[in-house]
Coordinates of C-alpha atoms in Angstrom, one line a residue:
Chain A
M1 CA 0.0 0.0 0.0
S2 CA 2.7 2.5 1.0
K3 CA 4.6 1.6 -2.2
R4 CA 1.5 2.5 -4.2
I5 CA 1.1 5.8 -2.4
S6 CA 4.7 6.7 -2.9
A7 CA 4.4 5.7 -6.6
C8 CA 1.4 8.0 -7.0
G9 CA 3.3 10.8 -5.2
L10 CA 6.2 10.5 -7.6
L11 CA 3.9 10.6 -10.6
V12 CA 2.2 13.7 -9.3
A13 CA 5.6 15.3 -8.9
L14 CA 6.5 14.2 -12.5
A15 CA 3.3 15.5 -13.9
M16 CA 3.8 18.9 -12.1
I17 CA 7.3 19.2 -13.6
F18 CA 5.9 18.4 -17.0
S19 CA 3.3 21.1 -16.6
Y20 CA 5.9 23.6 -15.6
I21 CA 8.2 22.7 -18.5
E22 CA 5.2 23.2 -20.8
T23 CA 4.9 26.8 -19.7
L24 CA 8.5 27.3 -20.8
I25 CA 7.8 26.2 -24.3
P26 CA 5.9 29.0 -26.0
I27 CA 3.7 27.8 -28.8
N28 CA 1.3 30.6 -29.8
L29 CA -0.5 30.3 -33.1
G30 CA -3.5 32.4 -31.9
L31 CA -5.4 29.3 -30.8
P32 CA -6.6 29.5 -27.2
G33 CA -5.8 26.3 -25.3
M34 CA -3.2 25.0 -27.7
K35 CA -0.4 23.2 -25.9
L36 CA 1.7 20.1 -26.0
G37 CA 0.1 18.3 -23.1
I38 CA 3.3 16.7 -21.8
A39 CA 1.6 16.1 -18.4
N40 CA -0.8 13.8 -20.2
L41 CA 2.2 11.5 -20.7
V42 CA 2.0 10.6 -17.0
I43 CA -1.7 10.0 -17.2
V44 CA -1.5 7.8 -20.3
I45 CA 1.3 5.7 -18.9
G46 CA -0.5 5.5 -15.5
L47 CA -3.6 4.1 -17.2
Y48 CA -1.6 1.1 -18.3
L49 CA 0.4 0.6 -15.0
L50 CA -2.0 1.7 -12.2
K51 CA -5.6 1.4 -11.2
P52 CA -7.9 3.9 -12.9
Q53 CA -8.9 5.6 -9.6
E54 CA -5.2 6.1 -8.8
V55 CA -4.7 7.8 -12.2
L56 CA -7.7 10.0 -11.6
L57 CA -6.3 11.0 -8.2
I58 CA -2.9 11.9 -9.8
S59 CA -4.6 13.9 -12.5
L60 CA -6.8 15.9 -10.0
V61 CA -4.0 16.5 -7.5
R62 CA -1.8 17.8 -10.3
I63 CA -4.5 20.1 -11.7
F64 CA -5.3 21.7 -8.3
L65 CA -1.6 22.0 -7.2
I66 CA -0.6 23.6 -10.6
G67 CA -3.7 25.7 -10.5
F68 CA -3.1 27.1 -7.0
L69 CA 0.6 27.6 -7.7
F70 CA 0.6 29.2 -11.1
G71 CA -3.0 29.8 -12.2
N72 CA -6.3 31.1 -10.9
G73 CA -9.8 30.0 -10.4
M74 CA -10.6 30.1 -14.1
S75 CA -7.6 28.2 -15.2
I76 CA -8.4 25.4 -12.7
L77 CA -11.9 25.2 -14.1
Y78 CA -10.5 24.9 -17.7
S79 CA -7.9 22.3 -16.7
L80 CA -10.5 20.4 -14.7
A81 CA -12.9 20.2 -17.6
G82 CA -10.1 19.1 -20.1
G83 CA -8.5 16.7 -17.6
L84 CA -11.7 14.9 -16.6
V85 CA -13.2 14.6 -20.2
S86 CA -9.9 13.3 -21.5
F87 CA -9.4 10.9 -18.6
F88 CA -12.8 9.2 -19.0
A89 CA -12.4 9.3 -22.8
M90 CA -9.0 7.5 -22.6
L91 CA -10.3 5.1 -19.9
L92 CA -13.2 4.1 -22.2
L93 CA -10.9 3.5 -25.2
K94 CA -8.4 1.6 -23.1
R95 CA -11.1 -0.6 -21.7
S96 CA -12.4 -1.4 -25.2
E97 CA -8.9 -3.0 -25.9
K98 CA -9.3 -2.1 -29.6
F99 CA -6.7 0.6 -29.6
S100 CA -3.0 0.9 -28.8
V101 CA -1.6 3.5 -26.4
V102 CA -1.3 5.9 -29.4
G103 CA -5.0 5.7 -30.2
V104 CA -5.9 6.2 -26.5
S105 CA -3.6 9.2 -26.3
L106 CA -4.7 10.9 -29.5
F107 CA -8.4 10.5 -28.5
G108 CA -7.6 11.9 -25.0
G109 CA -5.8 14.9 -26.6
S110 CA -8.7 15.8 -28.8
M111 CA -11.3 15.3 -26.1
H112 CA -9.3 17.5 -23.7
N113 CA -9.7 20.4 -26.1
V114 CA -13.4 19.6 -26.6
G115 CA -14.0 19.7 -22.9
Q116 CA -12.2 23.0 -22.5
L117 CA -14.2 24.5 -25.4
F118 CA -17.5 23.6 -23.8
I119 CA -16.4 25.3 -20.6
A120 CA -15.3 28.4 -22.5
A121 CA -18.6 28.5 -24.4
A122 CA -20.5 28.2 -21.0
V123 CA -18.3 31.0 -19.5
V124 CA -19.0 33.6 -22.2
E125 CA -22.4 32.0 -23.1
N126 CA -21.7 32.3 -26.8
A127 CA -21.7 29.4 -29.3
K128 CA -19.4 31.3 -31.8
I129 CA -16.5 29.9 -29.8
F130 CA -17.0 26.5 -31.5
Y131 CA -15.4 28.2 -34.5
Y132 CA -12.2 27.0 -32.9
L133 CA -13.4 23.3 -32.7
P134 CA -11.9 22.1 -36.0
P135 CA -8.4 23.4 -35.5
L136 CA -8.3 22.4 -31.8
L137 CA -9.5 18.9 -32.7
C138 CA -6.6 18.5 -35.1
V139 CA -4.0 20.0 -32.7
G140 CA -5.2 17.7 -29.9
C141 CA -4.9 14.8 -32.2
V142 CA -1.4 15.6 -33.4
T143 CA 0.0 16.3 -29.9
G144 CA -1.9 13.2 -28.7
I145 CA -0.1 11.1 -31.3
L146 CA 3.3 12.5 -30.2
I147 CA 2.6 11.8 -26.5
G148 CA 1.3 8.3 -27.5
L149 CA 4.4 7.5 -29.4
L150 CA 6.5 8.5 -26.4
A151 CA 4.3 6.4 -24.1
L152 CA 4.8 3.4 -26.5
R153 CA 8.6 3.7 -25.9
I154 CA 8.4 4.3 -22.2
L155 CA 5.7 1.6 -21.3
P156 CA 8.0 -1.5 -21.5
T157 CA 10.5 0.1 -19.2
G158 CA 7.7 1.1 -16.7
Q159 CA 6.4 -2.4 -16.7
K160 CA 9.8 -3.8 -16.1
I161 CA 10.3 -1.5 -13.1
I162 CA 7.0 -2.5 -11.6
Q163 CA 7.9 -6.2 -12.1
N164 CA 11.2 -5.8 -10.4
A165 CA 9.6 -3.9 -7.5
G166 CA 7.3 -6.9 -6.9
T167 CA 3.7 -6.3 -6.1
L168 CA 3.0 -2.7 -5.8
Chain B
M1 CA 0.1 0.6 -33.0
K2 CA -3.1 -0.9 -34.2
K3 CA -5.1 -0.4 -37.4
N4 CA -7.9 1.2 -35.3
D5 CA -5.5 4.0 -34.2
Y6 CA -5.1 5.1 -37.8
I7 CA -8.9 4.9 -38.3
L8 CA -9.6 7.0 -35.2
A9 CA -7.0 9.6 -36.2
A10 CA -8.4 9.8 -39.8
F11 CA -12.0 10.0 -38.4
I12 CA -11.0 13.0 -36.2
F13 CA -9.3 14.8 -39.0
L14 CA -12.2 14.1 -41.4
F15 CA -14.7 15.4 -38.8
A16 CA -12.6 18.5 -38.3
G17 CA -12.4 19.0 -42.0
L18 CA -16.1 18.6 -42.5
L19 CA -16.8 21.0 -39.7
S20 CA -14.4 23.6 -41.2
A21 CA -16.1 23.2 -44.6
I22 CA -19.5 23.8 -43.0
I23 CA -18.2 26.9 -41.2
F24 CA -16.5 28.1 -44.5
V25 CA -19.6 28.0 -46.6
S26 CA -22.0 29.3 -44.0
G27 CA -22.6 33.0 -43.2
N28 CA -20.1 34.7 -45.5
E29 CA -22.1 37.9 -45.5
R30 CA -20.1 40.9 -44.5
G31 CA -21.8 42.7 -41.7
N32 CA -21.8 46.4 -41.0
F33 CA -21.9 46.5 -37.3
V34 CA -19.7 45.2 -34.6
T35 CA -21.0 44.2 -31.2
V36 CA -18.7 44.0 -28.2
T37 CA -19.9 41.8 -25.3
V38 CA -18.3 41.7 -21.9
D39 CA -19.3 39.1 -19.3
K40 CA -22.5 38.3 -21.2
K41 CA -23.6 42.0 -21.3
V42 CA -23.5 44.1 -24.5
Y43 CA -20.7 46.7 -24.0
G44 CA -21.3 48.6 -27.2
T45 CA -22.2 48.5 -30.9
Y46 CA -20.1 50.3 -33.4
S47 CA -20.4 50.9 -37.2
L48 CA -17.9 49.2 -39.5
S49 CA -18.2 51.9 -42.1
E50 CA -16.0 54.4 -40.3
N51 CA -12.4 53.7 -39.4
Q52 CA -11.9 54.0 -35.7
D53 CA -10.2 52.7 -32.6
I54 CA -12.4 51.7 -29.7
E55 CA -11.0 51.6 -26.2
I56 CA -12.7 49.0 -24.0
D57 CA -12.0 49.4 -20.3
T58 CA -13.7 47.0 -17.9
E59 CA -13.1 45.4 -14.5
F60 CA -11.4 42.6 -16.4
G61 CA -8.9 44.7 -18.2
H62 CA -8.1 46.9 -21.1
N63 CA -8.6 46.2 -24.9
V64 CA -8.4 48.3 -28.0
L65 CA -10.4 47.4 -31.0
H66 CA -9.3 48.7 -34.5
I67 CA -11.9 49.1 -37.3
E68 CA -10.5 49.7 -40.8
N69 CA -12.2 49.3 -44.2
G70 CA -14.9 47.0 -42.7
S71 CA -12.5 44.7 -40.9
V72 CA -12.1 44.5 -37.1
S73 CA -9.0 43.5 -35.2
M74 CA -7.8 43.6 -31.6
T75 CA -4.7 45.8 -31.5
E76 CA -4.1 46.1 -27.7
A77 CA -5.0 43.8 -24.8
D78 CA -3.4 43.5 -21.4
C79 CA -4.6 39.9 -20.9
P80 CA -1.9 37.4 -20.0
D81 CA -2.0 35.2 -23.1
G82 CA -2.7 37.8 -25.8
Y83 CA -4.5 35.3 -28.0
C84 CA -7.1 37.9 -29.0
K85 CA -4.4 40.0 -30.7
R86 CA -3.3 37.0 -32.8
Q87 CA -6.7 36.1 -34.0
G88 CA -6.3 38.6 -36.9
E89 CA -8.9 40.6 -38.8
I90 CA -12.6 39.6 -38.9
S91 CA -15.1 40.9 -41.4
T92 CA -17.9 38.3 -41.8
E93 CA -20.8 37.5 -39.6
K94 CA -19.6 34.0 -38.7
E95 CA -16.3 35.3 -37.3
A96 CA -15.6 36.4 -33.8
I97 CA -12.7 37.6 -31.7
V98 CA -12.6 36.1 -28.3
C99 CA -10.6 37.3 -25.3
L100 CA -11.3 34.7 -22.6
P101 CA -9.5 36.2 -19.7
H102 CA -11.5 39.4 -20.1
K103 CA -14.7 37.5 -21.0
L104 CA -14.9 39.6 -24.1
I105 CA -16.4 38.7 -27.4
V106 CA -16.3 40.8 -30.6
E107 CA -19.0 39.8 -33.1
I108 CA -20.0 41.2 -36.5
E109 CA -23.7 41.7 -37.2
S110 CA -25.6 43.1 -40.2
A111 CA -27.7 46.2 -39.8
D112 CA -30.8 44.7 -41.5
E113 CA -31.4 42.4 -38.6
Q114 CA -31.2 45.2 -36.2
N115 CA -33.7 47.3 -38.1
E116 CA -36.1 44.4 -38.2
E117 CA -35.8 44.0 -34.5
D118 CA -36.5 47.7 -34.0
Y119 CA -39.5 47.5 -36.2
D120 CA -40.9 44.6 -34.3
F121 CA -40.5 46.5 -31.1
L122 CA -42.3 49.5 -32.5
V123 CA -45.3 47.4 -33.7
R124 CA -45.7 45.9 -30.3

């Protein structure tokens, strides 16, 4: 049990570092909400190595910690919407066992942006914001594929570590 | 990677492409009024026919809107991300400039609609 908790703590720390690194990489194409989503790497890999509820906890703790440290109430709301929608979308696809980690990740990336767009539309109560849906879907898909390919390389190592550690 | 991964990616791109096509063909009429909405309330309506700079100062922050030859663009904004400035010029009814941190939306409308609304109001 304590091993599981410390593993979750490590992954939260890793996800937080990824979130911070992301703020150092400026990608600004005039698209609100466009980012690499490196922190999602932790969530994608976690889905394959840990229990779903543990991954959800890691995701939520990361969002609130990053939100309180660097963001504000609104940014927590956006992250929460994106994080939750993408988590459940990826869990669903992973459970279906019809997709590899790349498919799971690219779907999560796209759905993350869809979730955020819905919150943005609700905040300003204007549907014209869905004008951004097509480009954001594509961007989420591309970054999701990149994260998925990374996860594909990292997963075997992660599984080995868990095996060597014995039962977590 | 599995075959389904490629199908899913292709489906998402296709869906996005279809959506862009629908947006592209719909509502290409050039409007002649621009409406600024802040936090769900109309801040002001301005004519597109005269070139002008509109200063918008609200509790959320400061923005400057630039109208030139029937096109609208955001030239100044003190929001942290500055996405609104990078959204370029808008001139058709379907387009909008959004500044999320300031809860600000700039939309283009045509005057005909407004006249009709006024007329309805008078009849009642």
